[in-house]
Coordinates of C-alpha atoms in Angstrom, one line a residue:
X1 CA 4.2 -169.6 -176.4
X2 CA 7.0 -167.5 -174.9
X3 CA 8.7 -167.1 -178.2
X4 CA 5.5 -166.2 -179.9
X5 CA 4.9 -163.4 -177.3
X6 CA 8.5 -162.2 -177.7
X7 CA 8.1 -162.1 -181.4
X8 CA 4.9 -160.0 -181.3
X9 CA 6.4 -157.6 -178.9
X10 CA 9.5 -157.3 -181.1
X11 CA 7.3 -156.5 -184.1
X12 CA 5.2 -153.9 -182.2
X13 CA 8.5 -152.3 -181.0
X14 CA 9.9 -152.2 -184.5
X15 CA 6.8 -150.6 -185.9
X16 CA 6.7 -147.9 -183.2
X17 CA 10.2 -147.1 -184.1
X18 CA 9.4 -147.0 -187.8
X19 CA 6.4 -144.7 -187.0
X20 CA 8.8 -142.1 -185.6
X21 CA 10.7 -141.8 -188.7
X22 CA 8.5 -139.4 -190.7
X23 CA 8.1 -136.8 -187.8
X24 CA 11.9 -137.1 -187.1
X25 CA 12.8 -136.4 -190.8
X26 CA 10.3 -133.4 -191.0
X27 CA 11.7 -131.7 -187.8
X28 CA 15.4 -132.2 -188.1
X29 CA 17.4 -129.5 -189.9
X30 CA 19.6 -131.6 -192.2
X31 CA 19.3 -132.7 -195.8
X32 CA 18.0 -136.1 -196.8
X33 CA 21.5 -137.1 -198.0
X34 CA 23.1 -136.3 -194.7
X35 CA 20.4 -138.0 -192.7
X36 CA 20.8 -141.2 -194.8
X37 CA 24.6 -141.0 -194.2
X38 CA 24.2 -140.6 -190.5
X39 CA 21.7 -143.4 -190.3
X40 CA 24.1 -145.8 -192.2
X41 CA 27.1 -144.9 -190.0
X42 CA 25.0 -145.4 -186.8
X43 CA 23.6 -148.7 -188.1
X44 CA 27.2 -149.9 -189.0
X45 CA 28.5 -148.9 -185.6
X46 CA 25.7 -150.7 -183.8
X47 CA 26.1 -153.9 -185.9
X48 CA 30.0 -153.7 -185.2
X49 CA 29.4 -153.5 -181.4
X50 CA 26.9 -156.4 -181.6
X51 CA 29.4 -158.5 -183.5
X52 CA 32.1 -157.5 -181.1
X53 CA 30.0 -158.3 -178.1
X54 CA 28.9 -161.7 -179.5
X55 CA 32.4 -162.4 -180.7
X56 CA 31.2 -163.0 -184.3
X57 CA 33.3 -162.6 -187.4
X58 CA 32.4 -161.7 -190.9
X59 CA 34.3 -163.6 -193.5
X60 CA 34.5 -161.4 -196.6
X61 CA 36.3 -164.2 -198.4
X62 CA 33.4 -166.6 -197.9
X63 CA 31.0 -164.2 -199.6
X64 CA 32.7 -164.6 -203.0
X65 CA 30.8 -163.1 -205.8
X66 CA 27.8 -162.4 -203.6
X67 CA 29.8 -159.6 -202.1
X68 CA 28.9 -157.5 -205.3
X69 CA 25.3 -158.1 -204.8
X70 CA 25.4 -156.9 -201.3
X71 CA 27.4 -154.0 -202.3
X72 CA 24.8 -152.8 -204.8
X73 CA 22.0 -153.7 -202.5
X74 CA 23.4 -151.3 -199.9
X75 CA 23.8 -148.6 -202.5
X76 CA 20.1 -149.1 -203.5
X77 CA 19.1 -149.1 -199.8
X78 CA 20.9 -145.7 -199.4
X79 CA 19.1 -144.0 -202.4
X80 CA 15.9 -145.5 -201.2
X81 CA 16.2 -143.7 -197.9
X82 CA 17.2 -140.4 -199.5
X83 CA 14.1 -140.4 -201.8
X84 CA 11.8 -141.6 -199.1
X85 CA 12.9 -138.7 -196.7
X86 CA 12.4 -136.3 -199.6
X87 CA 8.8 -137.7 -200.1
X88 CA 8.1 -136.9 -196.4
X89 CA 9.1 -133.3 -196.9
X90 CA 6.8 -132.7 -200.1
X91 CA 3.7 -134.5 -199.3
X92 CA 1.8 -136.0 -196.4
X93 CA 3.2 -138.9 -194.4
X94 CA 0.2 -141.2 -195.5
X95 CA 0.6 -140.5 -199.1
X96 CA 4.4 -140.8 -199.0
X97 CA 4.2 -144.1 -197.2
X98 CA 1.5 -145.5 -199.6
X99 CA 3.7 -144.6 -202.6
X100 CA 6.7 -146.2 -200.9
X101 CA 4.7 -149.4 -200.3
X102 CA 4.3 -149.8 -204.1
X103 CA 7.6 -151.7 -203.8
X104 CA 6.2 -155.1 -203.6
X105 CA 4.0 -154.6 -206.5
X106 CA 7.1 -153.7 -208.7
X107 CA 8.6 -157.0 -207.5
X108 CA 5.5 -158.9 -208.4
X109 CA 5.7 -157.4 -211.9
X110 CA 9.4 -157.9 -212.5
X111 CA 9.9 -161.5 -211.1
X112 CA 8.2 -163.3 -214.1
X113 CA 10.5 -161.7 -216.5
X114 CA 13.7 -161.6 -214.4
X115 CA 13.5 -165.0 -212.7
X116 CA 11.1 -166.7 -215.1
X117 CA 8.5 -167.2 -212.5
X118 CA 5.1 -168.2 -213.6
X119 CA 2.8 -165.3 -214.5
X120 CA -0.8 -166.1 -213.5
X121 CA -4.0 -164.1 -214.1
X122 CA -4.0 -163.7 -210.2
X123 CA -0.7 -162.0 -210.3
X124 CA -1.9 -159.7 -213.1
X125 CA -5.1 -158.9 -211.3
X126 CA -3.3 -158.0 -208.2
X127 CA -0.8 -155.7 -210.0
X128 CA -3.7 -153.9 -211.7
X129 CA -5.8 -153.6 -208.5
X130 CA -2.7 -152.3 -206.5
X131 CA -1.8 -149.8 -209.2
X132 CA -5.4 -148.5 -209.5
X133 CA -5.6 -148.3 -205.6
X134 CA -2.5 -146.2 -205.5
X135 CA -3.7 -143.9 -208.2
X136 CA -7.1 -143.4 -206.4
X137 CA -5.6 -142.9 -203.0
X138 CA -2.8 -140.5 -203.9
X139 CA -5.0 -138.7 -206.2
X140 CA -7.2 -137.4 -203.3
X141 CA -4.2 -135.8 -201.7
X142 CA -4.5 -132.4 -203.6
X143 CA -1.9 -129.7 -203.0
X144 CA -0.8 -129.5 -206.6
X145 CA 2.8 -129.9 -207.7
X146 CA 4.3 -130.3 -204.3
X147 CA 2.3 -133.4 -203.6
X148 CA 3.0 -134.8 -207.0
X149 CA 6.7 -134.2 -206.5
X150 CA 6.4 -136.1 -203.0
X151 CA 4.5 -138.9 -204.8
X152 CA 7.3 -139.2 -207.4
X153 CA 9.9 -139.3 -204.7
X154 CA 7.9 -142.0 -202.9
X155 CA 7.7 -144.1 -206.0
X156 CA 11.4 -143.6 -206.7
X157 CA 12.1 -144.9 -203.2
X158 CA 9.8 -147.8 -204.0
X159 CA 11.9 -148.6 -207.1
X160 CA 15.1 -148.7 -205.1
X161 CA 13.6 -150.7 -202.3
X162 CA 12.3 -153.2 -205.0
X163 CA 15.9 -153.3 -206.4
X164 CA 17.0 -154.2 -202.9
X165 CA 14.6 -157.2 -202.7
X166 CA 15.4 -158.2 -206.2
X167 CA 19.2 -158.2 -205.6
X168 CA 18.8 -160.3 -202.4
X169 CA 17.2 -162.9 -204.6
X170 CA 20.7 -163.4 -206.1
X171 CA 22.2 -164.0 -202.8
X172 CA 22.3 -167.8 -202.5
X173 CA 22.8 -170.5 -200.1
X174 CA 23.6 -171.0 -196.4
X175 CA 26.4 -169.9 -194.1
X176 CA 27.7 -173.0 -192.1
X177 CA 30.3 -173.1 -189.3
X178 CA 31.6 -176.5 -188.9
X179 CA 33.0 -177.8 -185.6
X180 CA 36.6 -176.7 -185.0
X181 CA 36.5 -174.2 -187.8
X182 CA 37.4 -170.6 -187.1
X183 CA 35.4 -169.2 -190.0
X184 CA 32.0 -170.0 -191.4
X185 CA 31.6 -171.0 -195.1
X186 CA 28.9 -169.9 -197.4
X187 CA 27.5 -172.2 -200.1
X188 CA 24.4 -173.7 -201.8
X189 CA 22.6 -176.9 -200.8
X190 CA 19.7 -178.8 -202.3
X191 CA 17.8 -180.3 -199.2
X192 CA 16.7 -183.9 -199.6
X193 CA 15.2 -184.5 -196.2
X194 CA 15.3 -183.7 -192.5
X195 CA 16.4 -186.3 -189.8
X196 CA 16.3 -185.9 -186.0
X197 CA 18.6 -187.9 -183.9
X198 CA 19.0 -187.5 -180.2
X199 CA 16.9 -184.5 -180.1
X200 CA 19.0 -182.7 -182.7
X201 CA 17.9 -181.9 -186.2
X202 CA 20.0 -182.5 -189.4
X203 CA 19.4 -182.0 -193.0
X204 CA 20.6 -184.3 -195.8
X205 CA 21.5 -182.3 -198.8
X206 CA 23.3 -182.3 -202.2
X207 CA 26.0 -179.6 -201.6
X208 CA 28.3 -177.7 -204.1
X209 CA 30.8 -177.6 -201.2
X210 CA 33.2 -179.3 -201.2
X211 CA 32.6 -181.7 -204.1
X212 CA 28.8 -181.9 -204.9
X213 CA 28.1 -185.1 -202.9
X214 CA 25.3 -185.8 -200.4
X215 CA 26.3 -184.6 -196.9
X216 CA 24.6 -184.4 -193.6
X217 CA 24.6 -180.9 -191.8
X218 CA 23.6 -180.2 -188.3
X219 CA 21.0 -177.4 -188.4
X220 CA 22.2 -175.6 -185.4
X221 CA 25.5 -175.0 -187.1
X222 CA 23.9 -172.9 -189.8
X223 CA 24.4 -169.2 -188.9
X224 CA 22.4 -167.8 -191.9
X225 CA 20.0 -169.2 -194.5
X226 CA 18.7 -167.6 -197.7
X227 CA 16.1 -169.2 -199.9
X228 CA 17.2 -169.2 -203.5
X229 CA 15.2 -169.2 -206.8
X230 CA 17.2 -172.1 -208.2
X231 CA 15.3 -175.3 -209.1
X232 CA 16.4 -178.9 -208.4
X233 CA 15.1 -182.3 -208.6
X234 CA 15.5 -185.1 -206.1
X235 CA 16.2 -188.4 -208.2
X236 CA 13.1 -190.5 -208.6
X237 CA 14.9 -193.6 -207.3
X238 CA 16.0 -191.9 -204.2
X239 CA 14.5 -193.6 -201.1
X240 CA 15.4 -191.9 -197.9
X241 CA 14.5 -195.1 -195.7
X242 CA 16.8 -197.1 -198.0
X243 CA 19.6 -194.5 -197.6
X244 CA 19.7 -194.7 -193.9
X245 CA 18.9 -198.4 -193.8
X246 CA 22.4 -199.3 -192.8
X247 CA 23.1 -196.2 -190.7
X248 CA 23.0 -195.4 -187.0
X249 CA 21.4 -192.0 -186.5
X250 CA 23.2 -189.9 -189.0
X251 CA 26.4 -191.8 -189.1
X252 CA 27.0 -194.1 -192.2
X253 CA 27.6 -197.7 -191.5
X254 CA 28.7 -199.0 -194.9
X255 CA 25.6 -197.6 -196.7
X256 CA 25.9 -198.4 -200.5
X257 CA 23.1 -196.0 -201.6
X258 CA 25.3 -193.0 -201.8
X259 CA 28.5 -191.3 -200.7
X260 CA 27.2 -190.1 -197.4
X261 CA 29.4 -188.5 -194.9
X262 CA 28.7 -186.3 -192.0
X263 CA 30.1 -182.7 -192.3
X264 CA 32.2 -181.8 -189.3

């Protein structure tokens, strides 16, 4: 109950801060590019202070090829801010925001082609209705070319924000810090089942690190999790009860059902 209340308060606080963005952009006497730069520098400084206080480290080496997706995602976010700030300057806050919130619709339309997700009639209907709603609402703004330019800036910001969401889909796996290890490691797992032992949760998963075997990971050692779009199938003959039949808790005691070992 306490966590739920804190979560709601956090959401309310975040939305209040977000709501001050448009008036702030309209009143401050700097360009949109400068404002985006100052915002990024301030955010980096705050994150750096947080990591310093909490004594956390970022291992660039463990990111591997995903570093490039993070880099392009950051670039897209920067252009997203610039175009959104310009939208606020050329049209009303409500019209700019509605144009900007077209981003999820763009993602909905692109995912079936980019990630081979199933395209259903409901998806098509939602896309058509959302597009029609945007046209109808923004069409009542009036104001001529200035409003049109603001809408275009808002839609441009939506495209870049959609790019951020799509790029993040390429960021795979989990970040796990084993006991006694100075740096966390990022890799992909295919979860088979969850298991609780002595009031602690574990996950049995096929892991690409270190050698693709089934491993058990303690959930409280994961520092970050990202859901991927990769598909996997649990073998039909896999029986979780049989797998742990000769085990005590999460420790293998000569189980022949597979190469189980606990990740330390």
